[in-house]
C-alpha cells in the first residue's frame, strides 16, 4: 500500500506563511492520473469526480503545499457494492519515503448494504502503524459530508462534519515522532485495493458494477507556519485558525469519548495480538 502511495508523489514544493484558499475547486486542485474530471453535480455545484474502472483508478492533488493547516473537503463516496475499492483523502510530504510524514483517511468500501470503514493513520519520519478505524453514523454515499484535517505544532485532529473523531498529540519531547518539520500536499484518490480493503481481501471488486465514482467539492485550505504572527493564527481567535492554539474544550473532549464508545472498531493501542510485548510508547502518551 505504501509503495502504491509513493507513486503519487511529485518533487515540487512551495513555502507559504499564511494561505487561505476557497473557491472553484479547479483553482486549487490538479488532476493527476486516470479518469478524474471536473463536473457539475446534481445541486449545480462544481465538483471533481474520481473514477475507478477496469482500466485503473484516478487521483488529484492540491496545487499548494502546507506546513500546519486546516483542510476541509466535502466527499460523496461510491454507492452500492463498493467492495474492494478505497477512496482516500490525505496529506503527505514529498521527500524521501523512508522519512516521510503523512496524515491519512481511507474509506474502505464494502458489499451492498454494509457500512464503510474509515481507516485513519499517521506517519512521522517514515514511521506509521498508528491505525484506528471507525464506522460512520450516516450513509456517506447518499450525500456530501465534510472531512477535516487540522494539523499544528501541538496536535493533529481529524473531524467528520465538525465532530472530532481522533486526536494525535505532539510528544516529540518523549521521543515519539511527530510530523512537524516537512511541508505536506493534499491528495485524494480512488483505487483498487481488493487484496486487503474489504474483509482482509476476502471480498473482491465486482467489475460488473463499474465504473465506481466518488465526488469531491468545497475544498478549503487555511495554512499557518510556526513563526507566523498573523491574527488569523492568534490564540482564542474566532476564525477557524484559532484551532491552531486552542486546547480541546469539554465539548470536543466529549465528542472524542462518544466516537470512541460508539463508532471506533479498531485501535492499534488495544491490539494485544499485534503488540504482545507491550504497546507503542505513544499509546500511553496520548492519554
C-alpha atoms as a PDB file:
ATOM      1  CA  UNK A   1       0.000   0.000   0.000  1.00  0.00           C
ATOM      2  CA  UNK A   2       2.853   2.399   0.847  1.00  0.00           C
ATOM      3  CA  UNK A   3       4.666   1.852  -2.438  1.00  0.00           C
ATOM      4  CA  UNK A   4       1.481   2.491  -4.416  1.00  0.00           C
ATOM      5  CA  UNK A   5       1.039   5.723  -2.491  1.00  0.00           C
ATOM      6  CA  UNK A   6       4.612   6.735  -3.174  1.00  0.00           C
ATOM      7  CA  UNK A   7       3.928   6.680  -6.908  1.00  0.00           C
ATOM      8  CA  UNK A   8       1.529   9.579  -6.416  1.00  0.00           C
ATOM      9  CA  UNK A   9       4.211  11.935  -5.145  1.00  0.00           C
ATOM     10  CA  UNK A  10       5.827  14.709  -7.133  1.00  0.00           C
ATOM     11  CA  UNK A  11       9.021  16.604  -6.416  1.00  0.00           C
ATOM     12  CA  UNK A  12       7.667  20.157  -6.314  1.00  0.00           C
ATOM     13  CA  UNK A  13       7.266  22.034  -3.025  1.00  0.00           C
ATOM     14  CA  UNK A  14       6.492  25.617  -2.037  1.00  0.00           C
ATOM     15  CA  UNK A  15       6.585  27.692   1.151  1.00  0.00           C
ATOM     16  CA  UNK A  16       3.577  29.711   2.368  1.00  0.00           C
ATOM     17  CA  UNK A  17       3.407  31.830   5.513  1.00  0.00           C
ATOM     18  CA  UNK A  18      -0.359  32.327   5.568  1.00  0.00           C
ATOM     19  CA  UNK A  19      -2.530  30.835   2.871  1.00  0.00           C
ATOM     20  CA  UNK A  20      -6.322  30.955   2.809  1.00  0.00           C
ATOM     21  CA  UNK A  21      -7.922  29.354  -0.235  1.00  0.00           C
ATOM     22  CA  UNK A  22     -11.532  28.663  -1.088  1.00  0.00           C
ATOM     23  CA  UNK A  23     -13.454  28.937  -4.328  1.00  0.00           C
ATOM     24  CA  UNK A  24     -13.627  26.975  -7.539  1.00  0.00           C
ATOM     25  CA  UNK A  25     -12.092  23.607  -6.811  1.00  0.00           C
ATOM     26  CA  UNK A  26     -10.219  23.536 -10.109  1.00  0.00           C
ATOM     27  CA  UNK A  27      -8.301  26.644  -8.988  1.00  0.00           C
ATOM     28  CA  UNK A  28      -6.959  24.712  -6.004  1.00  0.00           C
ATOM     29  CA  UNK A  29      -6.623  21.161  -7.347  1.00  0.00           C
ATOM     30  CA  UNK A  30      -4.579  19.487 -10.092  1.00  0.00           C
ATOM     31  CA  UNK A  31      -5.837  16.336 -11.780  1.00  0.00           C
ATOM     32  CA  UNK A  32      -3.156  13.658 -11.724  1.00  0.00           C
ATOM     33  CA  UNK A  33      -3.860  10.395 -13.493  1.00  0.00           C
ATOM     34  CA  UNK A  34      -6.770   8.252 -14.576  1.00  0.00           C
ATOM     35  CA  UNK A  35     -10.309   9.381 -15.272  1.00  0.00           C
ATOM     36  CA  UNK A  36     -10.502  12.416 -12.979  1.00  0.00           C
ATOM     37  CA  UNK A  37     -12.634  15.273 -14.259  1.00  0.00           C
ATOM     38  CA  UNK A  38     -14.426  18.457 -13.319  1.00  0.00           C
ATOM     39  CA  UNK A  39     -18.232  18.097 -13.236  1.00  0.00           C
ATOM     40  CA  UNK A  40     -21.324  19.949 -12.099  1.00  0.00           C
ATOM     41  CA  UNK A  41     -23.153  17.883  -9.509  1.00  0.00           C
ATOM     42  CA  UNK A  42     -26.917  17.499  -9.045  1.00  0.00           C
ATOM     43  CA  UNK A  43     -27.066  20.640  -6.864  1.00  0.00           C
ATOM     44  CA  UNK A  44     -25.352  22.734  -9.523  1.00  0.00           C
ATOM     45  CA  UNK A  45     -22.048  22.972  -7.644  1.00  0.00           C
ATOM     46  CA  UNK A  46     -18.624  22.385  -9.127  1.00  0.00           C
ATOM     47  CA  UNK A  47     -17.070  19.071  -8.083  1.00  0.00           C
ATOM     48  CA  UNK A  48     -14.311  16.683  -9.086  1.00  0.00           C
ATOM     49  CA  UNK A  49     -15.294  13.123  -9.960  1.00  0.00           C
ATOM     50  CA  UNK A  50     -12.706  10.382  -9.429  1.00  0.00           C
ATOM     51  CA  UNK A  51     -13.416   7.129 -11.266  1.00  0.00           C
ATOM     52  CA  UNK A  52     -12.259   3.529 -10.918  1.00  0.00           C
ATOM     53  CA  UNK A  53     -12.869   1.059 -13.760  1.00  0.00           C
ATOM     54  CA  UNK A  54     -11.033  -1.991 -15.151  1.00  0.00           C
ATOM     55  CA  UNK A  55      -8.513   0.372 -16.760  1.00  0.00           C
ATOM     56  CA  UNK A  56      -7.436   1.775 -13.384  1.00  0.00           C
ATOM     57  CA  UNK A  57      -8.156   4.384 -10.736  1.00  0.00           C
ATOM     58  CA  UNK A  58      -7.717   8.138 -10.597  1.00  0.00           C
ATOM     59  CA  UNK A  59      -6.243  10.821  -8.354  1.00  0.00           C
ATOM     60  CA  UNK A  60      -5.922  14.550  -7.704  1.00  0.00           C
ATOM     61  CA  UNK A  61      -3.730  16.763  -5.518  1.00  0.00           C
ATOM     62  CA  UNK A  62      -3.595  20.294  -4.161  1.00  0.00           C
ATOM     63  CA  UNK A  63      -1.650  22.865  -6.139  1.00  0.00           C
ATOM     64  CA  UNK A  64      -0.057  24.091  -2.887  1.00  0.00           C
ATOM     65  CA  UNK A  65       1.879  22.509  -0.058  1.00  0.00           C
ATOM     66  CA  UNK A  66       1.343  23.425   3.594  1.00  0.00           C
ATOM     67  CA  UNK A  67       3.106  23.373   6.920  1.00  0.00           C
ATOM     68  CA  UNK A  68       0.472  23.423   9.665  1.00  0.00           C
ATOM     69  CA  UNK A  69      -3.016  23.918   8.294  1.00  0.00           C
ATOM     70  CA  UNK A  70      -6.716  23.209   8.359  1.00  0.00           C
ATOM     71  CA  UNK A  71      -8.030  21.329   5.312  1.00  0.00           C
ATOM     72  CA  UNK A  72     -11.761  20.782   4.693  1.00  0.00           C
ATOM     73  CA  UNK A  73     -13.344  18.921   1.790  1.00  0.00           C
ATOM     74  CA  UNK A  74     -16.806  17.529   1.087  1.00  0.00           C
ATOM     75  CA  UNK A  75     -16.881  13.946  -0.208  1.00  0.00           C
ATOM     76  CA  UNK A  76     -19.671  11.740  -1.539  1.00  0.00           C
ATOM     77  CA  UNK A  77     -18.480   8.147  -1.616  1.00  0.00           C
ATOM     78  CA  UNK A  78     -19.056   5.317  -4.100  1.00  0.00           C
ATOM     79  CA  UNK A  79     -22.602   3.932  -3.577  1.00  0.00           C
ATOM     80  CA  UNK A  80     -23.856   0.354  -3.739  1.00  0.00           C
ATOM     81  CA  UNK A  81     -21.428  -2.537  -3.871  1.00  0.00           C
ATOM     82  CA  UNK A  82     -18.112  -0.759  -3.355  1.00  0.00           C
ATOM     83  CA  UNK A  83     -16.243  -3.815  -2.032  1.00  0.00           C
ATOM     84  CA  UNK A  84     -12.539  -3.739  -2.829  1.00  0.00           C
ATOM     85  CA  UNK A  85     -12.456  -0.016  -3.568  1.00  0.00           C
ATOM     86  CA  UNK A  86     -10.637   2.573  -1.474  1.00  0.00           C
ATOM     87  CA  UNK A  87     -11.352   6.309  -1.587  1.00  0.00           C
ATOM     88  CA  UNK A  88      -8.602   8.359   0.056  1.00  0.00           C
ATOM     89  CA  UNK A  89      -8.106  11.883   1.400  1.00  0.00           C
ATOM     90  CA  UNK A  90      -4.698  12.513   2.929  1.00  0.00           C
ATOM     91  CA  UNK A  91      -1.683  14.768   3.340  1.00  0.00           C
ATOM     92  CA  UNK A  92       1.860  13.633   2.604  1.00  0.00           C
ATOM     93  CA  UNK A  93       5.349  15.087   2.384  1.00  0.00           C
ATOM     94  CA  UNK A  94       7.282  14.857  -0.847  1.00  0.00           C
ATOM     95  CA  UNK A  95      10.806  13.975   0.246  1.00  0.00           C
ATOM     96  CA  UNK A  96      12.314  10.568   0.945  1.00  0.00           C
ATOM     97  CA  UNK A  97       9.767   7.797   1.516  1.00  0.00           C
ATOM     98  CA  UNK A  98      11.926   6.434   4.345  1.00  0.00           C
ATOM     99  CA  UNK A  99      11.443   9.680   6.320  1.00  0.00           C
ATOM    100  CA  UNK A 100       8.078  10.855   5.007  1.00  0.00           C
ATOM    101  CA  UNK A 101       5.188  12.333   7.019  1.00  0.00           C
ATOM    102  CA  UNK A 102       1.545  11.502   6.320  1.00  0.00           C
ATOM    103  CA  UNK A 103      -1.941  12.053   7.764  1.00  0.00           C
ATOM    104  CA  UNK A 104      -4.283   9.515   6.276  1.00  0.00           C
ATOM    105  CA  UNK A 105      -8.032   8.958   5.801  1.00  0.00           C
ATOM    106  CA  UNK A 106      -9.035   5.915   3.762  1.00  0.00           C
ATOM    107  CA  UNK A 107     -12.644   4.911   3.131  1.00  0.00           C
ATOM    108  CA  UNK A 108     -12.807   1.149   2.679  1.00  0.00           C
ATOM    109  CA  UNK A 109     -15.689   0.002   0.506  1.00  0.00           C
ATOM    110  CA  UNK A 110     -17.975  -2.899   1.328  1.00  0.00           C
ATOM    111  CA  UNK A 111     -20.695  -5.109  -0.088  1.00  0.00           C
ATOM    112  CA  UNK A 112     -24.096  -3.561  -0.763  1.00  0.00           C
ATOM    113  CA  UNK A 113     -25.921  -2.749   2.445  1.00  0.00           C
ATOM    114  CA  UNK A 114     -22.805  -2.974   4.608  1.00  0.00           C
ATOM    115  CA  UNK A 115     -21.184   0.120   6.140  1.00  0.00           C
ATOM    116  CA  UNK A 116     -17.998   1.811   5.010  1.00  0.00           C
ATOM    117  CA  UNK A 117     -14.954   1.677   7.265  1.00  0.00           C
ATOM    118  CA  UNK A 118     -12.998   4.896   7.822  1.00  0.00           C
ATOM    119  CA  UNK A 119      -9.358   3.880   8.270  1.00  0.00           C
ATOM    120  CA  UNK A 120      -7.037   6.531   9.773  1.00  0.00           C
ATOM    121  CA  UNK A 121      -3.279   6.507  10.220  1.00  0.00           C
ATOM    122  CA  UNK A 122      -0.329   8.838  10.715  1.00  0.00           C
ATOM    123  CA  UNK A 123       3.304   8.547   9.612  1.00  0.00           C
ATOM    124  CA  UNK A 124       6.071  10.661  11.102  1.00  0.00           C
ATOM    125  CA  UNK A 125       9.656  10.480   9.877  1.00  0.00           C
ATOM    126  CA  UNK A 126       8.773   7.302   7.994  1.00  0.00           C
ATOM    127  CA  UNK A 127       7.174   5.510  10.945  1.00  0.00           C
ATOM    128  CA  UNK A 128       3.481   4.614  10.674  1.00  0.00           C
ATOM    129  CA  UNK A 129       1.448   1.788  12.118  1.00  0.00           C
ATOM    130  CA  UNK A 130      -0.888   4.079  14.098  1.00  0.00           C
ATOM    131  CA  UNK A 131      -4.156   2.773  12.682  1.00  0.00           C
ATOM    132  CA  UNK A 132      -7.608   3.471  14.088  1.00  0.00           C
ATOM    133  CA  UNK A 133     -10.833   2.559  12.308  1.00  0.00           C
ATOM    134  CA  UNK A 134     -14.404   3.852  12.586  1.00  0.00           C
ATOM    135  CA  UNK A 135     -17.921   3.185  11.367  1.00  0.00           C
ATOM    136  CA  UNK A 136     -19.646   6.414  10.387  1.00  0.00           C
ATOM    137  CA  UNK A 137     -23.010   7.357  11.912  1.00  0.00           C
ATOM    138  CA  UNK A 138     -24.542   8.087   8.489  1.00  0.00           C
ATOM    139  CA  UNK A 139     -24.510   6.691   4.954  1.00  0.00           C
ATOM    140  CA  UNK A 140     -21.588   8.528   3.289  1.00  0.00           C
ATOM    141  CA  UNK A 141     -22.840   7.619  -0.198  1.00  0.00           C
ATOM    142  CA  UNK A 142     -26.204   9.393  -0.040  1.00  0.00           C
ATOM    143  CA  UNK A 143     -24.920  12.952   0.283  1.00  0.00           C
ATOM    144  CA  UNK A 144     -21.765  15.002   0.769  1.00  0.00           C
ATOM    145  CA  UNK A 145     -20.162  15.144   4.214  1.00  0.00           C
ATOM    146  CA  UNK A 146     -17.275  17.303   5.368  1.00  0.00           C
ATOM    147  CA  UNK A 147     -13.959  15.704   6.335  1.00  0.00           C
ATOM    148  CA  UNK A 148     -11.311  17.812   8.035  1.00  0.00           C
ATOM    149  CA  UNK A 149      -7.628  17.568   8.927  1.00  0.00           C
ATOM    150  CA  UNK A 150      -6.295  20.103  11.426  1.00  0.00           C
ATOM    151  CA  UNK A 151      -2.528  19.886  11.829  1.00  0.00           C
ATOM    152  CA  UNK A 152      -0.450  22.147  14.035  1.00  0.00           C
ATOM    153  CA  UNK A 153       2.692  22.042  16.130  1.00  0.00           C
ATOM    154  CA  UNK A 154       0.888  20.617  19.189  1.00  0.00           C
ATOM    155  CA  UNK A 155      -1.568  18.058  17.825  1.00  0.00           C
ATOM    156  CA  UNK A 156      -3.385  16.720  14.787  1.00  0.00           C
ATOM    157  CA  UNK A 157      -7.167  16.384  14.660  1.00  0.00           C
ATOM    158  CA  UNK A 158      -9.455  14.501  12.298  1.00  0.00           C
ATOM    159  CA  UNK A 159     -13.061  15.719  12.141  1.00  0.00           C
ATOM    160  CA  UNK A 160     -16.182  14.471  10.380  1.00  0.00           C
ATOM    161  CA  UNK A 161     -18.960  17.033   9.930  1.00  0.00           C
ATOM    162  CA  UNK A 162     -17.136  19.188  12.511  1.00  0.00           C
ATOM    163  CA  UNK A 163     -17.135  16.365  15.085  1.00  0.00           C
ATOM    164  CA  UNK A 164     -13.689  15.405  16.403  1.00  0.00           C
ATOM    165  CA  UNK A 165     -13.105  11.681  15.945  1.00  0.00           C
ATOM    166  CA  UNK A 166      -9.354  11.440  16.522  1.00  0.00           C
ATOM    167  CA  UNK A 167      -6.551  13.410  18.186  1.00  0.00           C
ATOM    168  CA  UNK A 168      -2.818  12.757  17.875  1.00  0.00           C
ATOM    169  CA  UNK A 169      -0.654  14.768  20.232  1.00  0.00           C
ATOM    170  CA  UNK A 170       2.878  16.003  19.619  1.00  0.00           C
ATOM    171  CA  UNK A 171       5.031  14.106  22.108  1.00  0.00           C
ATOM    172  CA  UNK A 172       8.402  14.647  20.466  1.00  0.00           C
ATOM    173  CA  UNK A 173       9.789  15.588  23.883  1.00  0.00           C
ATOM    174  CA  UNK A 174       9.133  11.955  24.845  1.00  0.00           C
ATOM    175  CA  UNK A 175      10.983  10.623  21.825  1.00  0.00           C
ATOM    176  CA  UNK A 176       7.815   9.971  19.776  1.00  0.00           C
ATOM    177  CA  UNK A 177       7.990  11.035  16.132  1.00  0.00           C
ATOM    178  CA  UNK A 178       5.528  13.733  15.022  1.00  0.00           C
ATOM    179  CA  UNK A 179       5.112  15.479  11.633  1.00  0.00           C
ATOM    180  CA  UNK A 180       6.418  18.957  12.437  1.00  0.00           C
ATOM    181  CA  UNK A 181       9.189  19.902  10.001  1.00  0.00           C
ATOM    182  CA  UNK A 182       8.130  18.921   6.483  1.00  0.00           C
ATOM    183  CA  UNK A 183       5.554  20.574   4.275  1.00  0.00           C
ATOM    184  CA  UNK A 184       2.786  18.326   3.014  1.00  0.00           C
ATOM    185  CA  UNK A 185       0.489  18.300  -0.001  1.00  0.00           C
ATOM    186  CA  UNK A 186      -3.147  17.166  -0.044  1.00  0.00           C
ATOM    187  CA  UNK A 187      -4.046  14.167  -2.210  1.00  0.00           C
ATOM    188  CA  UNK A 188      -7.206  12.220  -2.974  1.00  0.00           C
ATOM    189  CA  UNK A 189      -7.582   9.031  -4.976  1.00  0.00           C
ATOM    190  CA  UNK A 190      -9.907   6.169  -5.845  1.00  0.00           C
ATOM    191  CA  UNK A 191      -8.200   2.846  -6.490  1.00  0.00           C
ATOM    192  CA  UNK A 192      -8.414  -0.931  -6.480  1.00  0.00           C
ATOM    193  CA  UNK A 193      -7.295  -2.417  -3.155  1.00  0.00           C
ATOM    194  CA  UNK A 194      -9.282  -5.643  -3.168  1.00  0.00           C
ATOM    195  CA  UNK A 195      -6.239  -7.557  -1.941  1.00  0.00           C
ATOM    196  CA  UNK A 196      -6.812  -6.079   1.545  1.00  0.00           C
ATOM    197  CA  UNK A 197      -9.560  -3.430   1.751  1.00  0.00           C
ATOM    198  CA  UNK A 198     -12.748  -5.442   2.335  1.00  0.00           C
ATOM    199  CA  UNK A 199     -12.748  -8.158   4.992  1.00  0.00           C
ATOM    200  CA  UNK A 200      -8.991  -8.501   4.675  1.00  0.00           C
ATOM    201  CA  UNK A 201      -9.200  -9.080   0.917  1.00  0.00           C
ATOM    202  CA  UNK A 202     -11.755 -11.891   1.076  1.00  0.00           C
ATOM    203  CA  UNK A 203     -14.338  -9.821  -0.845  1.00  0.00           C
ATOM    204  CA  UNK A 204     -13.165  -8.718  -4.290  1.00  0.00           C
ATOM    205  CA  UNK A 205     -14.308  -5.976  -6.644  1.00  0.00           C
ATOM    206  CA  UNK A 206     -17.356  -6.800  -8.752  1.00  0.00           C
ATOM    207  CA  UNK A 207     -16.321  -5.163 -12.012  1.00  0.00           C
ATOM    208  CA  UNK A 208     -19.843  -5.538 -13.374  1.00  0.00           C
ATOM    209  CA  UNK A 209     -20.688  -2.602 -11.062  1.00  0.00           C
ATOM    210  CA  UNK A 210     -18.050  -0.351 -12.666  1.00  0.00           C
ATOM    211  CA  UNK A 211     -17.457   2.474 -13.167  1.00  0.00           C
ATOM    212  CA  UNK A 212     -17.133   3.380  -9.480  1.00  0.00           C
ATOM    213  CA  UNK A 213     -17.267   7.155  -8.878  1.00  0.00           C
ATOM    214  CA  UNK A 214     -16.579   9.341  -5.818  1.00  0.00           C
ATOM    215  CA  UNK A 215     -17.187  13.107  -5.773  1.00  0.00           C
ATOM    216  CA  UNK A 216     -15.224  15.901  -4.063  1.00  0.00           C
ATOM    217  CA  UNK A 217     -16.204  19.562  -3.665  1.00  0.00           C
ATOM    218  CA  UNK A 218     -15.826  22.671  -1.453  1.00  0.00           C
ATOM    219  CA  UNK A 219     -12.075  22.321  -0.924  1.00  0.00           C
ATOM    220  CA  UNK A 220     -10.802  24.811   1.656  1.00  0.00           C
ATOM    221  CA  UNK A 221      -7.246  25.238   2.926  1.00  0.00           C
ATOM    222  CA  UNK A 222      -6.019  27.581   5.668  1.00  0.00           C
ATOM    223  CA  UNK A 223      -2.320  27.418   6.499  1.00  0.00           C
ATOM    224  CA  UNK A 224      -0.012  28.943   9.097  1.00  0.00           C
ATOM    225  CA  UNK A 225       3.627  28.285   9.888  1.00  0.00           C
ATOM    226  CA  UNK A 226       5.092  28.161  13.374  1.00  0.00           C
ATOM    227  CA  UNK A 227       6.678  31.595  13.004  1.00  0.00           C
ATOM    228  CA  UNK A 228       3.576  33.393  11.690  1.00  0.00           C
ATOM    229  CA  UNK A 229       2.110  36.152  13.883  1.00  0.00           C
ATOM    230  CA  UNK A 230      -0.994  36.934  11.813  1.00  0.00           C
ATOM    231  CA  UNK A 231      -4.206  37.482  13.801  1.00  0.00           C
ATOM    232  CA  UNK A 232      -5.644  34.543  11.839  1.00  0.00           C
ATOM    233  CA  UNK A 233      -3.439  32.273  13.922  1.00  0.00           C
ATOM    234  CA  UNK A 234      -3.916  34.006  17.247  1.00  0.00           C
ATOM    235  CA  UNK A 235      -4.899  32.141  20.374  1.00  0.00           C
ATOM    236  CA  UNK A 236      -8.613  32.369  21.010  1.00  0.00           C
ATOM    237  CA  UNK A 237      -9.401  33.675  17.538  1.00  0.00           C
ATOM    238  CA  UNK A 238     -12.977  33.103  16.381  1.00  0.00           C
ATOM    239  CA  UNK A 239     -11.588  32.405  12.929  1.00  0.00           C
ATOM    240  CA  UNK A 240     -11.087  28.682  12.175  1.00  0.00           C
ATOM    241  CA  UNK A 241      -7.368  29.341  12.527  1.00  0.00           C
ATOM    242  CA  UNK A 242      -7.963  29.688  16.278  1.00  0.00           C
ATOM    243  CA  UNK A 243      -7.769  25.889  16.315  1.00  0.00           C
ATOM    244  CA  UNK A 244      -4.023  26.242  15.957  1.00  0.00           C
ATOM    245  CA  UNK A 245      -3.503  27.271  19.564  1.00  0.00           C
ATOM    246  CA  UNK A 246      -6.581  26.135  21.452  1.00  0.00           C
ATOM    247  CA  UNK A 247      -6.786  23.078  23.633  1.00  0.00           C
ATOM    248  CA  UNK A 248      -9.856  20.902  23.170  1.00  0.00           C
ATOM    249  CA  UNK A 249     -12.699  22.190  25.312  1.00  0.00           C
ATOM    250  CA  UNK A 250     -15.032  19.944  27.292  1.00  0.00           C
ATOM    251  CA  UNK A 251     -17.470  19.670  24.392  1.00  0.00           C
ATOM    252  CA  UNK A 252     -14.780  18.456  21.997  1.00  0.00           C
ATOM    253  CA  UNK A 253     -13.438  16.004  24.557  1.00  0.00           C
ATOM    254  CA  UNK A 254     -16.959  14.629  24.951  1.00  0.00           C
ATOM    255  CA  UNK A 255     -17.160  14.209  21.158  1.00  0.00           C
ATOM    256  CA  UNK A 256     -13.999  12.122  21.217  1.00  0.00           C
ATOM    257  CA  UNK A 257     -15.370   9.956  24.005  1.00  0.00           C
ATOM    258  CA  UNK A 258     -18.693   9.414  22.218  1.00  0.00           C
ATOM    259  CA  UNK A 259     -16.941   8.419  18.995  1.00  0.00           C
ATOM    260  CA  UNK A 260     -14.606   6.051  20.855  1.00  0.00           C
ATOM    261  CA  UNK A 261     -17.526   4.473  22.697  1.00  0.00           C
ATOM    262  CA  UNK A 262     -19.915   4.137  19.754  1.00  0.00           C
ATOM    263  CA  UNK A 263     -18.087   4.208  16.417  1.00  0.00           C
ATOM    264  CA  UNK A 264     -14.481   3.106  16.828  1.00  0.00           C
ATOM    265  CA  UNK A 265     -13.998  -0.502  15.709  1.00  0.00           C
ATOM    266  CA  UNK A 266     -10.200  -0.837  15.803  1.00  0.00           C
ATOM    267  CA  UNK A 267      -7.445   0.822  17.823  1.00  0.00           C
ATOM    268  CA  UNK A 268      -3.826  -0.228  17.487  1.00  0.00           C
ATOM    269  CA  UNK A 269      -3.326   0.825  21.102  1.00  0.00           C
ATOM    270  CA  UNK A 270      -5.607  -2.007  22.269  1.00  0.00           C
ATOM    271  CA  UNK A 271      -4.463  -4.702  19.811  1.00  0.00           C
ATOM    272  CA  UNK A 272      -2.900  -7.267  22.145  1.00  0.00           C
ATOM    273  CA  UNK A 273      -2.347  -9.815  19.367  1.00  0.00           C
ATOM    274  CA  UNK A 274      -0.310  -7.333  17.361  1.00  0.00           C
ATOM    275  CA  UNK A 275       1.653  -5.981  20.333  1.00  0.00           C
ATOM    276  CA  UNK A 276       2.230  -8.993  22.544  1.00  0.00           C
ATOM    277  CA  UNK A 277       5.288  -7.424  24.158  1.00  0.00           C
ATOM    278  CA  UNK A 278       3.688  -4.102  25.032  1.00  0.00           C
ATOM    279  CA  UNK A 279       2.003  -1.251  23.216  1.00  0.00           C
ATOM    280  CA  UNK A 280       3.898   1.523  21.417  1.00  0.00           C
ATOM    281  CA  UNK A 281       5.114   4.298  23.681  1.00  0.00           C
ATOM    282  CA  UNK A 282       2.761   6.893  22.159  1.00  0.00           C
ATOM    283  CA  UNK A 283      -0.302   4.898  23.262  1.00  0.00           C
ATOM    284  CA  UNK A 284       0.369   5.839  26.870  1.00  0.00           C
ATOM    285  CA  UNK A 285       1.487   9.357  25.931  1.00  0.00           C
ATOM    286  CA  UNK A 286      -1.791  10.121  24.122  1.00  0.00           C
ATOM    287  CA  UNK A 287      -3.860   9.589  27.238  1.00  0.00           C
END
